[in-house]
Coordinates of C-alpha atoms in Angstrom, one line a residue:
X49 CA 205.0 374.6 19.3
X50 CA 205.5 378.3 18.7
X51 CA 208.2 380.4 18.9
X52 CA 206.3 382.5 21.5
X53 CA 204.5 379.5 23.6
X54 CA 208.4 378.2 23.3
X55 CA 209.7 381.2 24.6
X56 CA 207.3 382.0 27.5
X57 CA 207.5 378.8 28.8
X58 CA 211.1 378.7 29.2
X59 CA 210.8 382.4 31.0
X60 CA 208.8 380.3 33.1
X61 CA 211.8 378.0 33.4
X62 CA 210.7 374.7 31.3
X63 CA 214.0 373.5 31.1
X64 CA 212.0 371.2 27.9
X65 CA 211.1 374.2 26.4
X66 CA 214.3 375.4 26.8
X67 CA 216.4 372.4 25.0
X68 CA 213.8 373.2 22.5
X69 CA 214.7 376.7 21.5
X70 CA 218.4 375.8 22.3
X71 CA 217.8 372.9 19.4
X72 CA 216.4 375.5 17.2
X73 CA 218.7 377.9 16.9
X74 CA 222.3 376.5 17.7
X75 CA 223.0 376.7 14.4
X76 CA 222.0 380.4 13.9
X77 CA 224.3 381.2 16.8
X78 CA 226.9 378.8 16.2
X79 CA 227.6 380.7 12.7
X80 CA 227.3 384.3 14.3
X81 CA 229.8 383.1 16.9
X82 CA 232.1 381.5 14.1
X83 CA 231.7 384.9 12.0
X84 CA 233.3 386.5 14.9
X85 CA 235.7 384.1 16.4
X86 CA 237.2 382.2 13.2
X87 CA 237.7 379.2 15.1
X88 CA 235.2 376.0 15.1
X89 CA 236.1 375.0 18.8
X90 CA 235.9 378.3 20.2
X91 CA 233.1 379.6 18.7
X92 CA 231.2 376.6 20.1
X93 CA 232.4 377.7 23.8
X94 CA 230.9 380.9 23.0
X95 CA 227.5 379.2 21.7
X96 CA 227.5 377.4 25.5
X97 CA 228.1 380.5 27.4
X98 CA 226.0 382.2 25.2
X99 CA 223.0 379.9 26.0
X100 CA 224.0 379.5 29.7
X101 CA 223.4 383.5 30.1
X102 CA 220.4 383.3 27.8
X103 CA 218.7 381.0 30.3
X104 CA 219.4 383.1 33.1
X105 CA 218.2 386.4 31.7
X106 CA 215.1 385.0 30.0
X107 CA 212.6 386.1 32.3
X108 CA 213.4 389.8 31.7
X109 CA 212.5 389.3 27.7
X110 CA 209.6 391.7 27.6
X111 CA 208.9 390.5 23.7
X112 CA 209.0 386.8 23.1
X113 CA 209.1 386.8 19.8
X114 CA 212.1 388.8 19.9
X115 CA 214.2 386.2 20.9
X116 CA 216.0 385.3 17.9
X117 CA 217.9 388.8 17.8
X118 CA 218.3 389.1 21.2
X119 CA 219.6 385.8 21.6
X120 CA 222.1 387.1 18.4
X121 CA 222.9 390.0 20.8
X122 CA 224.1 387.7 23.5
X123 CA 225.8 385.7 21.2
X124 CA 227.8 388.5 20.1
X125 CA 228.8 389.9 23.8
X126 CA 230.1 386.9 24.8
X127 CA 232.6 386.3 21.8
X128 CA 234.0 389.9 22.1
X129 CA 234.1 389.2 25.7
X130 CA 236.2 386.1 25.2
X131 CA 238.1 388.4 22.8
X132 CA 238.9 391.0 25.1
X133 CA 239.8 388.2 27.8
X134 CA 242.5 387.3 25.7
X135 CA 241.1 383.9 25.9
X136 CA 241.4 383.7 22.2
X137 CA 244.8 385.3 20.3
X138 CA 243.2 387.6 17.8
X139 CA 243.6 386.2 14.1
X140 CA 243.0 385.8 10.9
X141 CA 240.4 383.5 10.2
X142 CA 243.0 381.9 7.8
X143 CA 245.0 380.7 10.8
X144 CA 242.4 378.3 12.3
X145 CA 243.5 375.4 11.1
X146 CA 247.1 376.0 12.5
X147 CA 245.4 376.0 16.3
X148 CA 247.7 373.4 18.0
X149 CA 245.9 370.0 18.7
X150 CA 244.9 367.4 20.6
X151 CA 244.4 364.5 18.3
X152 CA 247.7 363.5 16.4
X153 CA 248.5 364.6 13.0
X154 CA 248.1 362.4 10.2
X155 CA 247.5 362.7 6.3
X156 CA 244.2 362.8 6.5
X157 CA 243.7 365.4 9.3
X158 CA 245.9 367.4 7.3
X159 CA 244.5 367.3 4.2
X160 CA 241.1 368.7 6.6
X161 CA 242.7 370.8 8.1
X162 CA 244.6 372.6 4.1
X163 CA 240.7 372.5 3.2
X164 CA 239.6 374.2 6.5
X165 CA 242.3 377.2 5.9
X166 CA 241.5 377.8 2.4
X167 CA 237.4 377.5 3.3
X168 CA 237.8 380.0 6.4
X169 CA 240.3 382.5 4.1
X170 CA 237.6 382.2 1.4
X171 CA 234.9 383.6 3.9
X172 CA 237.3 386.0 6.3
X173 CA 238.0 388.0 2.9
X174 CA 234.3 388.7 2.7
X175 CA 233.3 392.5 3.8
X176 CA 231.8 392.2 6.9
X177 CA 228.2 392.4 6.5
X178 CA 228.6 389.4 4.2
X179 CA 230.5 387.4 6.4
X180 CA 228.0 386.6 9.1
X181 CA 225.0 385.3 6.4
X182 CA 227.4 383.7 4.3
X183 CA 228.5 381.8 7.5
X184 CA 224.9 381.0 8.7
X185 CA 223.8 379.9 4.7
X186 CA 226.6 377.4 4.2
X187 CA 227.0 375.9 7.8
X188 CA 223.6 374.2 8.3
X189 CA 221.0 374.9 5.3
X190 CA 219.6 377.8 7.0
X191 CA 216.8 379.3 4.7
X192 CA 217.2 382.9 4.2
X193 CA 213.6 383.4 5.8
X194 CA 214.9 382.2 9.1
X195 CA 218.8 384.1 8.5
X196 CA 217.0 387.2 8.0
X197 CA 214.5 386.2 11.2
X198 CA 218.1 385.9 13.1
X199 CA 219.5 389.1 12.1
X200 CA 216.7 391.5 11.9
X201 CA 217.5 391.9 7.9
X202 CA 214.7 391.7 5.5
X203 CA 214.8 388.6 3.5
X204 CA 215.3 390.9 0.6
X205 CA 218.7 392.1 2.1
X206 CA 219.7 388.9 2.6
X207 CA 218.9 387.7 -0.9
X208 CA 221.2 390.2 -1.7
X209 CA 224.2 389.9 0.5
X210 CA 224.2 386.4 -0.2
X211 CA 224.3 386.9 -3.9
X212 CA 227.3 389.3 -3.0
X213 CA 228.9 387.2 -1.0
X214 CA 229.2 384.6 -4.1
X215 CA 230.4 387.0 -6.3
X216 CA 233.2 387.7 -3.9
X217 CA 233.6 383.6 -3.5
X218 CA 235.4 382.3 -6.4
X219 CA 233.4 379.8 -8.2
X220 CA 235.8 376.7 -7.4
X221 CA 236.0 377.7 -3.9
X222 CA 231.7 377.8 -3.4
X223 CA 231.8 374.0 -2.5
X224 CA 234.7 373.7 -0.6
X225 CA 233.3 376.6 1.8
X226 CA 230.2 374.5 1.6
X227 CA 231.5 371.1 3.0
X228 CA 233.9 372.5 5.3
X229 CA 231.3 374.3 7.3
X230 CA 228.6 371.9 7.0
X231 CA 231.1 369.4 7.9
X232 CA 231.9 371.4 11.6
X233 CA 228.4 372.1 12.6
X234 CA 227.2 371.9 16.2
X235 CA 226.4 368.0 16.7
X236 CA 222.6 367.7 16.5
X237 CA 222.2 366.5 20.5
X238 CA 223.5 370.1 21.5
X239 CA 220.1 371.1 22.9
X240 CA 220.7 368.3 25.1
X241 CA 223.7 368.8 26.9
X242 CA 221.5 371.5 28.7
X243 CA 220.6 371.0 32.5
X244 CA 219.0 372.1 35.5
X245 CA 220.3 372.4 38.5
X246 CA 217.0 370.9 41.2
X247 CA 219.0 370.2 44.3
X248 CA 222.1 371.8 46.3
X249 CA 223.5 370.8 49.7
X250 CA 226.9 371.6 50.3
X251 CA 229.5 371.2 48.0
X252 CA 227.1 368.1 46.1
X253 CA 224.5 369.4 43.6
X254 CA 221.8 367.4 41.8
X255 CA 220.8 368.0 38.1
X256 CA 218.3 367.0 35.9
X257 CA 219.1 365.7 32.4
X258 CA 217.6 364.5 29.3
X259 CA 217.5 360.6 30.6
X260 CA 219.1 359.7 27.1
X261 CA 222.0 362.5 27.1
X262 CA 223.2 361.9 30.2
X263 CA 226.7 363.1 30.9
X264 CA 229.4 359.9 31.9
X265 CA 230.7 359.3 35.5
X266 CA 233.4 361.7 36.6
X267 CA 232.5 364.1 33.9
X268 CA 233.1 367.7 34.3
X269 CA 229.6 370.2 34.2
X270 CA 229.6 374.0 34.1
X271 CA 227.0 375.8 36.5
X272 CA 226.0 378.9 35.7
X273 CA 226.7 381.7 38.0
X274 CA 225.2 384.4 35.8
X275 CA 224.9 386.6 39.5
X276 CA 228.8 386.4 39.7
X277 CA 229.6 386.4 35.7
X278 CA 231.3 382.7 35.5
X279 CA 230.9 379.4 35.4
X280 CA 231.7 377.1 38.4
X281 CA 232.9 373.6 37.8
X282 CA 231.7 369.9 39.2
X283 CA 232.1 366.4 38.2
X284 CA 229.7 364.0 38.0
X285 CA 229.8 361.5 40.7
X286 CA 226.7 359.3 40.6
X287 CA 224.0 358.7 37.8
X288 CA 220.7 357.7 40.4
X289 CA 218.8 357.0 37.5
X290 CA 215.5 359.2 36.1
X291 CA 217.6 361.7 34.4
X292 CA 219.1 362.8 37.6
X293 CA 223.0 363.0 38.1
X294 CA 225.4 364.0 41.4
X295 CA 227.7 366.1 41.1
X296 CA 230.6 368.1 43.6
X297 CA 232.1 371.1 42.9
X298 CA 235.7 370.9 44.3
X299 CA 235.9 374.2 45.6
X300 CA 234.9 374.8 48.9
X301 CA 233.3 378.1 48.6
X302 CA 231.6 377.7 45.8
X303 CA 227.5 378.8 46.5
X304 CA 225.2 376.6 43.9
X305 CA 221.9 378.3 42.9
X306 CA 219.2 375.8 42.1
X307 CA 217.2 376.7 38.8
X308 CA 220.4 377.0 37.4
X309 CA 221.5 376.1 33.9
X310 CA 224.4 373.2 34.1
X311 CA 226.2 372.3 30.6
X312 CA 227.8 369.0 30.0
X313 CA 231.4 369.9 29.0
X314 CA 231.7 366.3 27.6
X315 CA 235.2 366.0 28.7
X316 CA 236.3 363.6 31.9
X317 CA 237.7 365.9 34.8
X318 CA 240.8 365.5 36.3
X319 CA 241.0 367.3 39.5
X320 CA 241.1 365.1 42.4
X321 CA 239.2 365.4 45.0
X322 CA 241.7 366.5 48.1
X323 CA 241.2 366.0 52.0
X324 CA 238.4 368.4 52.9
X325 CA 236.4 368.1 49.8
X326 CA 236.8 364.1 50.9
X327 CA 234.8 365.1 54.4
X328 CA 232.9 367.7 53.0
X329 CA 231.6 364.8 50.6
X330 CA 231.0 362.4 53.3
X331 CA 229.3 364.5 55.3
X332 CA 226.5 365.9 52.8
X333 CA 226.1 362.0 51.2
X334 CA 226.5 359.6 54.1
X335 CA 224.0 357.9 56.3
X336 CA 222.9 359.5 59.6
X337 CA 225.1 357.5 62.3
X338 CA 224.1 354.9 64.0
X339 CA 225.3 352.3 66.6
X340 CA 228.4 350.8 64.9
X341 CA 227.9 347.1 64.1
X342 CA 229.8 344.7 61.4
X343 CA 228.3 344.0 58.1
X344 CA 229.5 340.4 57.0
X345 CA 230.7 340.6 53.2
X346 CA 231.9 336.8 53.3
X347 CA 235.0 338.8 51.4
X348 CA 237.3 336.9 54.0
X349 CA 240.6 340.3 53.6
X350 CA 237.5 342.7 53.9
X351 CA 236.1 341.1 57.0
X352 CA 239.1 340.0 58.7
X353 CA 241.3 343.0 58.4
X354 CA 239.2 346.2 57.8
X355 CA 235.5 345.2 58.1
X356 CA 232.7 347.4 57.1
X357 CA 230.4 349.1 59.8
X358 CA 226.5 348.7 58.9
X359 CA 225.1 351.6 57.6
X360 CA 228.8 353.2 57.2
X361 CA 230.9 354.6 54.7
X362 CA 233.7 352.6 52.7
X363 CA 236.6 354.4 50.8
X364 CA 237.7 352.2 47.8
X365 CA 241.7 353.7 47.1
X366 CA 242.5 352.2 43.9
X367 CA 245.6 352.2 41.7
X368 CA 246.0 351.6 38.3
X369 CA 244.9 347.9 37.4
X370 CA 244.0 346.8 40.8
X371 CA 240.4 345.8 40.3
X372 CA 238.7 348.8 41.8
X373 CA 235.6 348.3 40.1
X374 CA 235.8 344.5 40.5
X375 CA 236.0 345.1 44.2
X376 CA 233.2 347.6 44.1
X377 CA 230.4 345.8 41.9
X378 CA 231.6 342.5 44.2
X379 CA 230.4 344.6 47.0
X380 CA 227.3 345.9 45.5
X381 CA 226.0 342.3 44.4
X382 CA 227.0 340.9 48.0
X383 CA 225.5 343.5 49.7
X384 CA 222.5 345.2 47.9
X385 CA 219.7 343.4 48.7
X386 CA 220.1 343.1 52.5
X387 CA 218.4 346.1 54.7
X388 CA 222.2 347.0 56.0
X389 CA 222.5 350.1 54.1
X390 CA 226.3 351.3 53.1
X391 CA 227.9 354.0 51.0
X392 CA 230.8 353.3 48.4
X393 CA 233.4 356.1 47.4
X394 CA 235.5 354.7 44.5
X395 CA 238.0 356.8 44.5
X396 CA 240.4 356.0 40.9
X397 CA 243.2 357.9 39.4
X398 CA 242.8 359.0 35.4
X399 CA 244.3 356.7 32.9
X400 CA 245.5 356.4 29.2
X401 CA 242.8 354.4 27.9
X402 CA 239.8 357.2 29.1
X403 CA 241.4 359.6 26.9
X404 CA 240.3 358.4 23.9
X405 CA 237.6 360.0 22.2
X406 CA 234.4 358.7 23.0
X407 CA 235.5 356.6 25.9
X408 CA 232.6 356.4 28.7
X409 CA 233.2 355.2 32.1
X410 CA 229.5 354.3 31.9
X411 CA 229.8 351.9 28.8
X412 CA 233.0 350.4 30.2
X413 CA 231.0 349.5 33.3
X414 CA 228.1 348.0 31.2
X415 CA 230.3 346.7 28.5
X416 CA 232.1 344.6 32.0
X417 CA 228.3 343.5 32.9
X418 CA 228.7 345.7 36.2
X419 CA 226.5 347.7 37.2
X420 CA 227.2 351.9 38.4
X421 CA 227.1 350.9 41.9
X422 CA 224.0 352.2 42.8
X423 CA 221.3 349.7 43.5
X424 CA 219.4 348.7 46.7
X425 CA 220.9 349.3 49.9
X426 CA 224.2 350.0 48.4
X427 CA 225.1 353.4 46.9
X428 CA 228.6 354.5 45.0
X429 CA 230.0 357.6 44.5
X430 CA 233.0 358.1 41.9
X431 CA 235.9 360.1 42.4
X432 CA 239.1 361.1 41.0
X433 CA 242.3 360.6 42.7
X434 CA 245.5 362.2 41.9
X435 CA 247.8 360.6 39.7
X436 CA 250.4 357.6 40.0
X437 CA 250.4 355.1 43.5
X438 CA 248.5 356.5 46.5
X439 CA 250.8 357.9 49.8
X440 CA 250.5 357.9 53.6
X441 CA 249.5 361.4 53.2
X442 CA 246.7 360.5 50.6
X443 CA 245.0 357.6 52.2
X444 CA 244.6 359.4 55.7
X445 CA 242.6 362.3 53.7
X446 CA 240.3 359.4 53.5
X447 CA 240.1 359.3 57.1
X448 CA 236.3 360.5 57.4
X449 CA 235.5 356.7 56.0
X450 CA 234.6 353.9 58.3
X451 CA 236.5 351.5 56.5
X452 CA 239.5 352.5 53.5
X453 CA 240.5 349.5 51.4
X454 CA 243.4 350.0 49.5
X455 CA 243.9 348.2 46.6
X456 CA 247.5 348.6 45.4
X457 CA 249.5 347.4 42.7
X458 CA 251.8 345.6 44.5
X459 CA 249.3 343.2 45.8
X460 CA 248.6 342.6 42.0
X461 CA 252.0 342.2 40.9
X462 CA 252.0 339.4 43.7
X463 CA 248.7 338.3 42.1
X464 CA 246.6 338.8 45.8
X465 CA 243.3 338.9 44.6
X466 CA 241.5 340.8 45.8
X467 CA 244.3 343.5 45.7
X468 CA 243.6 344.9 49.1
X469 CA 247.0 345.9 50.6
X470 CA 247.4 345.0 54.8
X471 CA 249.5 347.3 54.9
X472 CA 247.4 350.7 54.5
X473 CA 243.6 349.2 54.7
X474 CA 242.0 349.9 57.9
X475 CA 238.5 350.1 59.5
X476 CA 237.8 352.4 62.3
X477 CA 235.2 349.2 63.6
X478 CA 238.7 347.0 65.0
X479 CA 239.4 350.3 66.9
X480 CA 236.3 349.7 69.3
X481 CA 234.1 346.6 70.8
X482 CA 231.9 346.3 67.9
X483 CA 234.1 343.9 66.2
X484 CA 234.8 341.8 69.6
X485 CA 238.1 341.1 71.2
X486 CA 239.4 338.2 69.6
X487 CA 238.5 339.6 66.0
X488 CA 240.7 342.5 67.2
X489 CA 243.9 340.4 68.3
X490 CA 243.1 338.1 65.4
X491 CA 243.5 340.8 62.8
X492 CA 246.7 342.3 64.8
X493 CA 248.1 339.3 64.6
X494 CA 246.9 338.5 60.7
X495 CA 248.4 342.0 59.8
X496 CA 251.7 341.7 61.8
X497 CA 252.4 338.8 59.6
X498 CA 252.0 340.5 56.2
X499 CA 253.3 343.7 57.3
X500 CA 256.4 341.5 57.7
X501 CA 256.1 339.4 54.8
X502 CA 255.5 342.5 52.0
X503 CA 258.7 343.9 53.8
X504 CA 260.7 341.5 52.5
X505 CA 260.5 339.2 55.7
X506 CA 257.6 336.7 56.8
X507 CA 258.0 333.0 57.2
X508 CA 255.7 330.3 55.3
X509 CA 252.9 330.8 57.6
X510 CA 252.7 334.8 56.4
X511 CA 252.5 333.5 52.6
X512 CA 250.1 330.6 53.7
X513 CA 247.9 333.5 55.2
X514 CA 248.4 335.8 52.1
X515 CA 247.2 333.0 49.8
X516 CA 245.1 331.9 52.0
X517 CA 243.1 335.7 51.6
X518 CA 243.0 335.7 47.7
X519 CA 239.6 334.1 46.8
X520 CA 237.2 334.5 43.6
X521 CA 234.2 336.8 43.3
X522 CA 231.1 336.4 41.7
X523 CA 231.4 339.1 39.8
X524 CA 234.9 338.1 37.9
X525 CA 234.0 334.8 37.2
X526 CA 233.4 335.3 33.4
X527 CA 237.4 336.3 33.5
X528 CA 238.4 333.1 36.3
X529 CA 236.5 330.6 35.4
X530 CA 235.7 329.8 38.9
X531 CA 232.6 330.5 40.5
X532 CA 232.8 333.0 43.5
X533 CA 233.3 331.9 46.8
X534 CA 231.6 333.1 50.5
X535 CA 233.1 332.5 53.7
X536 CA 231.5 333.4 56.8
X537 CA 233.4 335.8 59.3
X538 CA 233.3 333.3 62.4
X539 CA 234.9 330.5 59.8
X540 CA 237.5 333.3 57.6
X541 CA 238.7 333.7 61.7
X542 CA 239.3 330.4 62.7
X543 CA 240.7 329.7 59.2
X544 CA 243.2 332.7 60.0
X545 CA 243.6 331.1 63.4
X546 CA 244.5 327.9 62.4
X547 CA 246.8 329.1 60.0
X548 CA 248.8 331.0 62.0
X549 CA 248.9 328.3 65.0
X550 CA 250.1 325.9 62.4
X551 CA 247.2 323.3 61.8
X552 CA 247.5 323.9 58.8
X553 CA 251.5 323.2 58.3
X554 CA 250.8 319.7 56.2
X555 CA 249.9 322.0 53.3
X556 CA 251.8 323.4 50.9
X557 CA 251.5 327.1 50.5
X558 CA 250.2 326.6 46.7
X559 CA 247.4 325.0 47.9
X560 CA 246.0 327.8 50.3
X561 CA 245.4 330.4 46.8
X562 CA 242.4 331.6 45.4
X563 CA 239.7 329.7 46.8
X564 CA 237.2 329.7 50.4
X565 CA 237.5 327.9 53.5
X566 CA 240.2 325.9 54.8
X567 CA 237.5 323.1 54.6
X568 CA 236.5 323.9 50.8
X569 CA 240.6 324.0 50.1
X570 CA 241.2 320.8 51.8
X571 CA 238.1 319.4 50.2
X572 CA 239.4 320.9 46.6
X573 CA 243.3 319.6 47.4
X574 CA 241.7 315.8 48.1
X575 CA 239.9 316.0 44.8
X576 CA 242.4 316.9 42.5

């Protein structure tokens, strides 16, 4: 397609059209940028602002084919901007390569990094109306018919500058300049990192991706607020499917246009989602409410102590190796194909591992052979919690859910499995007669015992009963080796019954872990 059919349809915001010309000429402004700037990583924040506000402000191009030096004008605001913001210490294009890091050091970063200085000295020395062609030549291949498109030179002039620019290059330095720019080019899947944003209700935004570049789950995006001059963040929440991801912005003021521009950052947020932007979320994502009524899990901790309300809303508060999205795909395979719709929040705190470069939360998921939680009558949203164990404080911004289960680690330590602590899991259903009277006493009286017993008190019975609520999922079998187990609510009760009444004294407490009924452990206790 044309540069003018290109640019006229993106006016008419084609965000296709628009990845297009964003494909096109990254490069161009990705050297203009580094020209100016001096620095690889900054110039390409420049290049994403740069498009960002060339988005917005296409529809006032009177001249389509233009584009290419207006686009270079943009360009060229935005880095002095950054400049003047002091967002960037103003140096010497020599001092790039001493920028402080995130990656460790090691011989052959530094080695890089020697090369990168002496490349980037070698082209700041230029006069200045080499530096930018020079730049745009030896990053990507650009021909000199489309460098002097870019600029608005004549390919004559450019002939010449560039042929000036070598003279000034010393011969043994021509390569090195070469490979070091070519070697921190804007990756080729730039264009599409580009979004749009379709959908805005509340604090939650919807936008629409290239289905094969989506961003990962609890990613951070930048919308652009061209109105207001800035960018407002979100994380991604949920990947639907079709291109489409969910994302909140944590703020609660923050007004989301749709049509807008959104740009995957390509880094993992790590602001946590606090108490109001909890509700907020709930509110613009949950079901309608309906008449509250149990929905059987045949997870026997689940539906004993905090059960889940049909068509409700479950907060999953996990910690730090406590099986949070064990718990969460069990859920999702248990319960997706019924007509009893629920929402998930999995709400996890940032760890080591997800720092490292490339990691996706995505590929983890698939890698595992879960799923992203979204499928049938069951839908899961992602979310970050603060750092280290949760606190009272924490778990009752979680309030506006139906049901929180808290999975700690000291139920893992103790190997309970699933890790869902007594102690701080609740469900608002055992507060009314949805859940029947002698569920209610029954759970008081199951969570009496094992408040007692994780306080450093309890008698057999209280271990008997905390055993007794480990069983295997479905899900985790490839890592058991034992198939998953289902136990009906009305049985999990009388099991919880019996145990606490003492029927069940003749056993030893070993023999009450990790499996499903008190008939199936019996049954398994007389074969082996």
């Amino acid at each position: 397609m044309d540069l003018e059919t290109l640019v006229r349809r993106a006016a008419q915001r084609d965000v296709g059209a628009f990845v297009e010309l964003t494909r096109r000429f990254q490069q161009f402004a990705f050297g203009s940028a580094l020209a100016m700037v001096g620095d690889f990583h900054r110039a390409e924040d420049v290049v994403q602002e740069a498009f960002v506000a060339a988005w917005a402000a296409l529809p006032t191009l009177e001249e389509p084919k233009a584009f290419p030096g207006w686009l270079r004008t943009i360009v060229r605001r935005r880095a002095s901007r950054l400049l003047r913001r002091g967002h960037l210490e103003t140096l010497p294009l020599s001092a790039a390569a001493e920028l402080p890091s995130d990656e460790p050091a090691a011989d052959d970063r530094v080695d890089r990094q020697d090369q990168a200085s002496r490349a980037l000295t070698a082209v700041a020395g230029l006069p200045a109306d080499l530096r930018e062609v020079a730049t745009l030549f030896y990053l990507h291949d650009c021909s000199h018919q489309d460098i002097a498109v870019f600029l608005g030179l004549s390919t004559t002039a450019v002939n010449n500058r560039l042929h000036a620019a070598r003279r000034h290059l010393k011969e043994r330095m021509l390569d090195m300049v070469s490979d070091t720019l070519h070697g921190n080019a804007l990756p080729d899947d730039f264009a599409n990192r580009i979004g749009r944003l379709v959908e805005s209700r509340g604090n939650v935004v919807e936008v629409l991706f290239d289905p094969s570049s989506l961003p990962d789950l609890l990613s951070e995006l930048a919308v652009s607020d061209e109105a207001n001059k800035r960018a407002i963040a979100v994380q991604v929440v949920q990947r639907p499917g079709g291109g489409l991801v969910r994302a909140i912005a944590l703020a609660a003021d923050e007004a989301l246009p749709r049509g807008a521009t959104v740009l995957n950052e390509q880094r993992h947020g790590l602001t946590p989602i606090d108490a109001a932007g909890f509700e907020r979320l709930v509110t613009a994502l949950a079901l309608p409410p309906a008449e509250p009524r149990l929905l059987e899990t045949g997870i026997k901790a689940i539906d004993v102590l905090c059960p889940l309300t049909a068509g409700g809303t479950v907060a999953i508060a996990g910690e730090q190796r406590a099986g949070t999205t064990v718990v969460m795909e069990e859920l999702v395979r248990r319960l997706s194909g019924g007509s009893d719709r629920v929402s998930l929040f999995a709400v996890m705190p940032s760890w080591e591992g997800e720092r490292a470069p490339g990691y996706s939360h995505a590929d983890a998921l698939k890698q595992d052979g879960f799923s992203e939680g979204t499928k049938g009558a069951v839908q899961t949203f992602f979310l970050r919690a603060g750092d280290g164990p949760w606190t009272e404080g924490a778990l009752a911004g979680l309030a506006p859910a139906d049901t929180v289960i808290h999975l700690s680690r000291d139920m893992a330590v103790a190997k309970i499995y699933p890790c869902l602590d007594p102690r701080t899991s609740h469900a608002r259903l055992l507060g009314g007669p949805a859940a029947g009277s002698r569920h209610r006493q029954l759970a008081g009286r199951a969570r009496e015992a094992l408040m007692a017993l994780w306080s450093g008190g309890g008698d057999e019975r209280a271990r008997k009963l905390a055993n007794y609520l480990t069983q295997p999922f479905f899900c985790a079998e490839p890592w058991t080796r034992q198939p998953g187990s289902y136990v009906g609510l009305a049985e999990a009760l009388d099991d919880c019954a019996g145990i606490l009444d003492g029927r069940h004294d003749d056993l030893a407490v070993d023999a009450f872990y990790f499996g499903g009924s008190m008939r199936e452990l019996r049954s398994r206790r007389t074969s082996s």
